[in-house]
Amino acid sequence: METVAPLQEIIDVIKESGGEAFKLCYQCGLCDTVCPWNRVRSFSMRKLIREATFGLTEIESEEMWRCTTCGRCPQRCPRGVKIIESGVALRRISTEYGVFPAPVSAVRGISASLLGKGNPLSEDREKRADWAQGLSVKPFSEGMELLYFPGCYLCYDPRLKKVARATADILNRAGVDFGILGSKENCCGESIRKTGDEQVFKRLARENIKAFVDNGVKKILVSSPHCYHSFKNEYPEFMVHFEVVHISQYLCELIDTGRLALSGQYGKKVTYHDPCYLGRHNGIYDPPRDVLKKIPGLELIEMADSRQDSLCCGGGGGRIWMETVKGERFSDLRLAQAEAVGAEVLVTCCPYCITHFEESALTQPADEATQIMDITEIVREVI
Ligand code: SF4
Ligand code: SF4
């Protein structure tokens, strides 16, 4: 078994990274009973914690990279162990040594892309605003009502650009005075931080903060729960505070204040998936449901594992960039849950969830495939 040596180093790194709580663990194993991995294969966070306590972490194994930081197990831990923070601390050691097992090796290139181009997709910085071509979307200037920050996947991914475009259409229809930063926007850095790469996270955060301050940004509208989490809970570590609002909350506000009227019909059975970083990590469960309930004709049905028990799509914690073998994808299970309640449409509001659900939908028979939608795409159909 290859382990980090000297053992003291791993113990010190864990302590420095806030993982001192490891020593609270009394090995009850409750974390493992709720972990989604145990629905598809065996995985034990309890065992990882045990090994780390003695400095016996195998840094070449894929095990410490499995956690999607979904937030299920910290809810259940009777000892208040900072399970996610401690798992990320272990990854910091691997990242520092440059040791990545094969299914995780893409992370190395992702870091380079984030540093060089400001996004994980190796796309040109200059093309960051291309999604908005043909729409009336202005560059942000001081005094505007809000900055719209679509995030990397909505700026570049062909499927997710449709979500950015739907969002801009809705904002324009509601008469919102908004702008974008385009090539001045960088990845928020949330996911690379969860792979243990603090340096890249800090650089991205500082560049974004500089762009926000230089441009007089006060309020930021985001599409991704990962950007939301980062701006709201992590950027204050740099002594800055911006008002951050997720699109699901903002849609509610636009509808409630009469700025956005829902006049069309959406006669379908819809189920809503709570993204981990919107629900469990930030407590936003009702606004997306409230929006869906206001859509004429839409029948909202709850599937198993909703709200705080939501089943992770598998994309958090940097796993969006890692290989998950067939038969072990949580998103396949989620689609089966949507199907089980008779939903025609699985709606959510996170780019990682949509990416994984679209991949899983491809494995369904073409005439029975569940339709995957972002909440903005449904709203745009009825305004
Ligand atoms: S639930 Fe908490 S105390 Fe129990 S094994 Fe997991 S980390 Fe340890
Ligand atoms: S945070 Fe989620 S994926 Fe990670 S160990 Fe806990 S339950 Fe499993």
XYZ file of C-alpha atoms and ligand atoms in Angstrom:
399
model
C 0.000 0.000 0.000
C 1.440 3.396 -1.041
C 0.864 6.022 1.605
C 2.038 9.557 2.133
C 5.216 9.715 4.156
C 6.039 11.113 6.564
C 2.762 10.369 8.346
C 2.971 13.536 10.377
C 2.689 15.586 7.188
C -0.736 14.244 6.314
C -1.936 14.721 9.889
C -0.661 18.321 9.886
C -2.296 19.100 6.543
C -5.607 17.776 7.809
C -5.375 19.914 10.941
C -4.363 23.049 9.064
C -7.253 22.574 6.663
C -9.874 22.558 9.345
C -9.961 18.792 9.432
C -9.094 18.597 13.088
C -12.688 17.537 13.523
C -11.559 14.142 12.169
C -10.634 13.159 15.679
C -14.279 13.540 16.726
C -15.282 10.609 14.506
C -16.302 7.589 16.540
C -16.680 5.339 13.490
C -20.437 4.851 13.728
C -20.723 4.602 9.936
C -23.914 6.691 9.649
C -22.197 8.710 6.917
C -21.915 5.582 4.787
C -25.596 4.721 5.157
C -26.684 7.935 3.385
C -23.833 8.280 0.893
C -25.147 7.913 -2.681
C -22.096 5.859 -3.638
C -23.461 2.981 -1.616
C -26.406 2.772 -3.995
C -24.086 1.964 -6.892
C -20.959 0.393 -5.340
C -19.351 0.113 -1.955
C -17.594 3.208 -0.606
C -16.745 4.164 2.934
C -16.062 7.702 4.051
C -15.843 6.273 7.564
C -12.876 4.144 6.458
C -11.167 7.092 4.740
C -11.498 9.070 7.946
C -10.052 6.197 9.956
C -7.065 5.863 7.649
C -6.436 9.610 7.581
C -6.470 9.815 11.363
C -3.399 7.558 11.342
C -1.790 9.248 8.331
C -2.429 6.151 6.231
C -4.210 7.769 3.294
C -3.487 6.087 -0.044
C -3.042 9.107 -2.261
C -2.878 7.035 -5.440
C -6.268 5.470 -4.905
C -9.456 6.847 -6.473
C -11.317 6.498 -3.180
C -10.549 9.958 -1.808
C -11.795 11.482 -5.069
C -15.227 9.877 -4.946
C -16.957 12.333 -2.595
C -19.139 14.692 -4.629
C -19.390 17.006 -1.596
C -23.144 16.455 -1.845
C -23.678 17.364 1.801
C -25.796 14.341 2.765
C -23.497 12.811 5.348
C -22.603 15.941 7.362
C -26.363 16.315 7.990
C -26.391 12.907 9.653
C -23.080 12.842 11.500
C -23.813 12.780 15.230
C -20.326 14.102 16.044
C -20.275 17.178 13.801
C -17.263 15.969 11.813
C -16.434 18.391 9.010
C -16.533 15.544 6.530
C -16.425 17.554 3.300
C -13.688 19.931 4.466
C -11.640 17.000 5.698
C -12.019 15.107 2.410
C -10.937 18.213 0.484
C -7.915 18.522 2.815
C -6.791 15.046 1.733
C -7.095 16.049 -1.916
C -4.895 19.070 -1.232
C -2.054 16.709 -0.468
C -2.491 14.853 -3.761
C -2.765 18.105 -5.679
C 0.405 19.387 -4.033
C 2.294 16.187 -4.938
C 0.719 16.170 -8.420
C -0.565 12.624 -7.870
C -3.831 11.885 -9.655
C -5.232 8.390 -10.305
C -6.219 7.738 -13.938
C -9.974 8.559 -13.694
C -9.067 11.884 -12.052
C -6.144 12.836 -14.279
C -8.185 15.388 -16.262
C -7.977 17.692 -13.246
C -4.381 18.578 -14.146
C -5.443 19.969 -17.535
C -8.488 21.663 -16.010
C -6.259 23.633 -13.641
C -4.069 24.737 -16.539
C -7.131 25.816 -18.536
C -8.532 27.738 -15.589
C -5.247 29.560 -15.109
C -4.684 30.301 -18.783
C -8.195 30.918 -20.064
C -10.378 31.445 -16.992
C -12.593 28.431 -17.786
C -12.266 24.633 -17.424
C -13.240 23.891 -21.029
C -10.081 25.177 -22.772
C -12.222 27.720 -24.594
C -11.010 31.153 -25.667
C -11.587 33.910 -23.181
C -12.643 36.224 -26.024
C -15.546 33.903 -26.867
C -17.036 34.055 -23.391
C -19.866 36.363 -24.446
C -20.638 34.603 -27.750
C -23.725 32.945 -26.238
C -25.389 36.378 -26.252
C -24.999 36.998 -29.988
C -28.202 38.345 -31.514
C -29.756 39.123 -28.119
C -29.833 42.562 -26.625
C -27.345 41.979 -23.841
C -25.138 44.904 -22.858
C -21.720 44.981 -21.221
C -22.158 45.701 -17.515
C -21.704 49.309 -16.434
C -21.889 50.914 -13.015
C -25.397 51.820 -11.922
C -27.113 48.920 -13.698
C -29.639 46.967 -11.653
C -27.546 43.796 -11.699
C -24.670 41.867 -13.173
C -25.700 38.598 -14.828
C -22.919 36.025 -14.285
C -23.781 32.936 -16.392
C -20.687 30.927 -15.385
C -18.425 28.792 -17.599
C -20.800 26.061 -18.764
C -23.583 28.451 -19.757
C -21.078 30.563 -21.680
C -19.527 27.736 -23.698
C -21.418 24.446 -23.597
C -23.824 24.197 -26.573
C -26.637 22.657 -24.470
C -26.234 25.129 -21.646
C -25.892 28.233 -23.817
C -29.636 27.758 -24.356
C -30.125 28.342 -20.629
C -28.115 31.576 -20.715
C -30.149 32.734 -23.705
C -33.445 31.854 -22.007
C -32.322 33.809 -18.954
C -31.416 36.887 -21.005
C -34.773 36.714 -22.811
C -36.623 36.613 -19.486
C -34.623 39.512 -18.051
C -35.276 41.587 -21.162
C -38.980 40.737 -21.107
C -39.167 41.829 -17.467
C -37.368 45.080 -18.277
C -34.399 44.344 -16.007
C -31.462 46.702 -16.507
C -28.637 44.159 -16.554
C -25.241 43.593 -18.133
C -22.516 40.967 -18.402
C -18.748 41.097 -17.940
C -17.997 38.825 -20.921
C -14.264 38.165 -21.255
C -13.641 39.886 -17.905
C -15.528 37.055 -16.176
C -13.559 34.071 -14.794
C -14.720 30.723 -13.472
C -15.997 31.221 -9.908
C -13.504 28.557 -8.760
C -15.888 26.579 -6.555
C -15.252 23.156 -8.086
C -11.499 23.408 -8.524
C -11.305 24.323 -4.836
C -13.059 21.051 -3.990
C -10.329 19.176 -5.873
C -7.898 20.638 -3.370
C -6.379 23.299 -5.632
C -6.468 26.324 -3.331
C -3.975 28.263 -5.414
C -6.071 28.218 -8.564
C -9.223 28.974 -6.583
C -7.617 32.007 -4.939
C -6.332 33.344 -8.226
C -9.761 33.028 -9.898
C -11.530 34.560 -6.903
C -9.149 37.527 -6.787
C -9.534 38.182 -10.512
C -13.326 38.049 -10.275
C -13.384 40.273 -7.214
C -11.161 42.810 -8.978
C -13.487 42.782 -12.015
C -16.553 43.228 -9.776
C -14.999 46.091 -7.808
C -13.492 47.839 -10.865
C -16.861 47.746 -12.618
C -18.941 48.880 -9.644
C -20.874 45.618 -9.265
C -23.194 45.457 -6.241
C -25.697 42.726 -7.087
C -24.898 39.501 -8.965
C -27.455 37.191 -10.570
C -26.160 33.642 -11.097
C -27.484 30.590 -12.907
C -25.240 28.040 -11.235
C -25.663 27.016 -7.597
C -21.875 26.519 -7.573
C -21.272 30.197 -8.446
C -23.926 31.092 -5.862
C -22.158 29.100 -3.161
C -18.776 30.508 -4.020
C -19.792 34.178 -4.188
C -22.043 33.978 -1.168
C -20.062 31.762 1.209
C -16.461 31.663 -0.009
C -15.639 35.109 -1.450
C -16.350 36.795 1.922
C -13.049 35.127 2.999
C -11.482 37.924 0.896
C -13.347 40.567 2.930
C -15.852 41.414 0.173
C -19.617 41.091 0.208
C -21.771 41.254 -2.886
C -25.495 40.708 -2.980
C -25.914 37.344 -4.686
C -29.173 36.013 -6.042
C -29.876 32.717 -7.772
C -32.088 32.774 -10.856
C -34.750 30.644 -9.114
C -35.074 33.291 -6.394
C -35.024 36.127 -8.903
C -37.742 34.564 -11.053
C -39.939 34.392 -7.967
C -39.303 38.046 -7.258
C -39.998 39.101 -10.852
C -43.297 37.193 -10.857
C -44.390 38.338 -7.372
C -43.701 41.994 -8.123
C -45.632 41.826 -11.377
C -42.623 42.474 -13.591
C -42.990 39.105 -15.295
C -46.357 37.716 -16.372
C -46.833 34.021 -17.070
C -49.496 33.918 -19.720
C -48.888 30.682 -21.651
C -49.758 27.102 -20.738
C -47.286 24.298 -19.947
C -49.444 21.207 -19.807
C -46.883 18.675 -18.639
C -46.092 16.582 -15.570
C -42.901 17.954 -14.107
C -40.687 16.882 -11.246
C -38.034 19.097 -9.695
C -34.531 18.000 -8.737
C -32.877 19.928 -5.879
C -29.236 20.621 -6.792
C -27.001 19.908 -3.763
C -25.415 23.354 -3.792
C -28.756 25.149 -3.996
C -30.697 22.989 -1.541
C -28.571 21.307 1.103
C -25.680 23.765 0.978
C -27.750 26.944 0.805
C -31.262 26.074 1.960
C -33.008 27.191 -1.254
C -35.798 24.640 -1.694
C -38.978 26.667 -2.108
C -38.298 29.422 -4.677
C -37.906 27.043 -7.661
C -41.020 25.109 -6.585
C -42.946 28.362 -6.100
C -42.079 29.418 -9.651
C -43.135 26.059 -11.096
C -46.431 26.115 -9.162
C -47.285 29.480 -10.727
C -46.924 28.180 -14.287
C -50.370 27.637 -15.809
C -51.098 24.017 -16.682
C -47.930 22.622 -15.101
C -48.427 19.662 -12.772
C -45.621 19.522 -10.208
C -44.999 16.110 -8.685
C -42.381 15.264 -6.069
C -40.161 12.260 -6.645
C -38.337 10.209 -4.022
C -35.352 11.833 -2.296
C -36.453 15.434 -2.594
C -35.484 18.616 -0.729
C -32.864 17.915 1.976
C -32.691 14.239 0.977
C -32.024 15.044 -2.682
C -30.034 12.461 -4.608
C -26.855 14.075 -5.931
C -26.433 14.103 -9.741
C -22.797 13.145 -9.280
C -21.225 16.382 -10.544
C -20.121 18.212 -7.405
C -16.711 18.187 -5.764
C -14.992 18.401 -9.152
C -16.523 15.052 -10.233
C -17.958 16.843 -13.264
C -14.414 16.500 -14.660
C -13.808 12.909 -13.601
C -14.816 9.638 -15.170
C -17.654 7.713 -13.575
C -18.066 4.271 -15.073
C -21.376 3.084 -16.481
C -23.519 1.504 -13.791
C -22.172 3.883 -11.149
C -23.789 7.131 -12.305
C -26.167 8.652 -9.741
C -27.901 10.568 -12.546
C -29.169 7.266 -14.006
C -30.858 6.551 -10.670
C -32.319 10.046 -10.555
C -33.893 9.675 -13.978
C -35.403 6.362 -12.892
C -36.909 8.141 -9.864
C -38.419 10.819 -12.124
C -39.798 8.126 -14.387
C -41.252 6.225 -11.429
C -43.577 9.133 -10.570
C -44.641 9.553 -14.173
C -42.791 12.815 -14.833
C -42.449 13.792 -18.475
C -39.990 16.532 -17.610
C -37.160 16.607 -15.078
C -36.472 20.234 -14.263
C -33.592 21.660 -12.287
C -31.414 24.775 -12.200
C -27.766 23.723 -12.155
C -25.451 23.239 -15.155
C -23.803 20.132 -13.689
C -27.146 18.441 -13.022
C -28.368 19.221 -16.531
C -25.147 17.883 -18.079
C -25.380 14.606 -16.173
C -29.127 14.172 -16.679
C -28.813 14.792 -20.427
C -26.120 12.093 -20.577
C -28.343 9.670 -18.668
C -31.363 10.487 -20.861
C -29.337 9.294 -23.860
C -29.359 5.803 -22.371
C -33.193 5.728 -22.276
C -35.200 4.461 -25.271
C -35.555 7.472 -27.607
C -39.383 7.528 -27.545
C -39.506 7.337 -23.722
C -36.615 9.631 -22.816
C -37.271 12.066 -19.983
C -37.068 15.675 -21.107
C -34.395 17.609 -19.181
C -35.062 21.299 -18.684
C -33.678 24.235 -16.792
C -36.329 26.230 -14.948
C -35.632 29.272 -17.145
C -36.366 27.265 -20.295
C -39.849 26.415 -19.014
C -40.516 29.994 -17.874
C -39.444 31.366 -21.241
C -42.018 29.141 -22.956
C -44.866 30.750 -21.015
C -44.001 34.457 -21.082
S -21.173 9.747 10.754
Fe -19.600 11.063 11.692
S -18.934 9.983 13.551
Fe -20.040 8.476 12.301
S -18.429 7.465 11.061
Fe -19.193 9.149 9.819
S -17.839 10.894 10.278
Fe -17.541 9.351 11.899
S -20.696 14.411 1.077
Fe -22.059 13.066 -0.111
S -20.717 11.966 -1.576
Fe -19.404 12.863 0.032
S -19.121 11.173 1.474
Fe -20.840 12.463 2.204
S -22.690 11.502 1.378
Fe -20.921 10.661 0.237
